[in-house]
């Protein structure tokens, strides 16, 4: 599958965010994944799942892997959306 990759790199030295990368599925035009990297070594990875609803994409689930050392936080999170 072909994807588009959008990358934001912070040029602000006081920003806690190092970079944000967004992966977009080019066939469906949906955000598939977002990676956020922090200057302290932390990261958040989000993946997105969709379902079709009346011929349109509807966000169904967001899953995240979290590693935020400044808050001593590491773990997984899932948000499921339903009608």
PDB file of C-alpha atoms in Angstrom, residues 5-23 33-46 67:
ATOM      1  CA  UNK A   5       4.314  10.772   5.272  1.00  0.00           C
ATOM      2  CA  UNK A   6       4.003  14.247   6.787  1.00  0.00           C
ATOM      3  CA  UNK A   7       6.819  15.257   9.123  1.00  0.00           C
ATOM      4  CA  UNK A   8       6.927  18.239  11.466  1.00  0.00           C
ATOM      5  CA  UNK A   9      10.240  19.008  13.125  1.00  0.00           C
ATOM      6  CA  UNK A  10      10.281  21.687  15.803  1.00  0.00           C
ATOM      7  CA  UNK A  11      12.833  24.421  15.280  1.00  0.00           C
ATOM      8  CA  UNK A  12      11.946  26.029  18.616  1.00  0.00           C
ATOM      9  CA  UNK A  13      14.666  25.043  21.119  1.00  0.00           C
ATOM     10  CA  UNK A  14      12.304  25.520  24.073  1.00  0.00           C
ATOM     11  CA  UNK A  15       9.676  23.159  22.614  1.00  0.00           C
ATOM     12  CA  UNK A  16       9.317  19.788  24.353  1.00  0.00           C
ATOM     13  CA  UNK A  17       8.272  18.241  21.033  1.00  0.00           C
ATOM     14  CA  UNK A  18      11.071  17.028  18.781  1.00  0.00           C
ATOM     15  CA  UNK A  19       8.960  15.814  15.853  1.00  0.00           C
ATOM     16  CA  UNK A  20       5.532  14.646  14.758  1.00  0.00           C
ATOM     17  CA  UNK A  21       5.125  12.192  11.884  1.00  0.00           C
ATOM     18  CA  UNK A  22       1.709  11.467  10.383  1.00  0.00           C
ATOM     19  CA  UNK A  23       1.155   8.524   8.024  1.00  0.00           C
ATOM     20  CA  UNK A  33      -0.768   6.562  12.389  1.00  0.00           C
ATOM     21  CA  UNK A  34       0.824   9.443  14.282  1.00  0.00           C
ATOM     22  CA  UNK A  35       4.204   9.317  16.014  1.00  0.00           C
ATOM     23  CA  UNK A  36       5.183  12.118  18.390  1.00  0.00           C
ATOM     24  CA  UNK A  37       8.751  12.213  19.699  1.00  0.00           C
ATOM     25  CA  UNK A  38       9.819  14.385  22.622  1.00  0.00           C
ATOM     26  CA  UNK A  39      13.217  15.868  23.372  1.00  0.00           C
ATOM     27  CA  UNK A  40      13.416  13.996  26.705  1.00  0.00           C
ATOM     28  CA  UNK A  41      13.241  10.634  24.896  1.00  0.00           C
ATOM     29  CA  UNK A  42       9.493  10.199  25.359  1.00  0.00           C
ATOM     30  CA  UNK A  43       7.126   9.161  22.616  1.00  0.00           C
ATOM     31  CA  UNK A  44       3.467   8.646  21.815  1.00  0.00           C
ATOM     32  CA  UNK A  45       2.405   6.353  18.963  1.00  0.00           C
ATOM     33  CA  UNK A  46      -1.236   6.511  17.904  1.00  0.00           C
ATOM     34  CA  UNK A  67       6.354   6.445  26.919  1.00  0.00           C
TER      35      UNK A  67
END
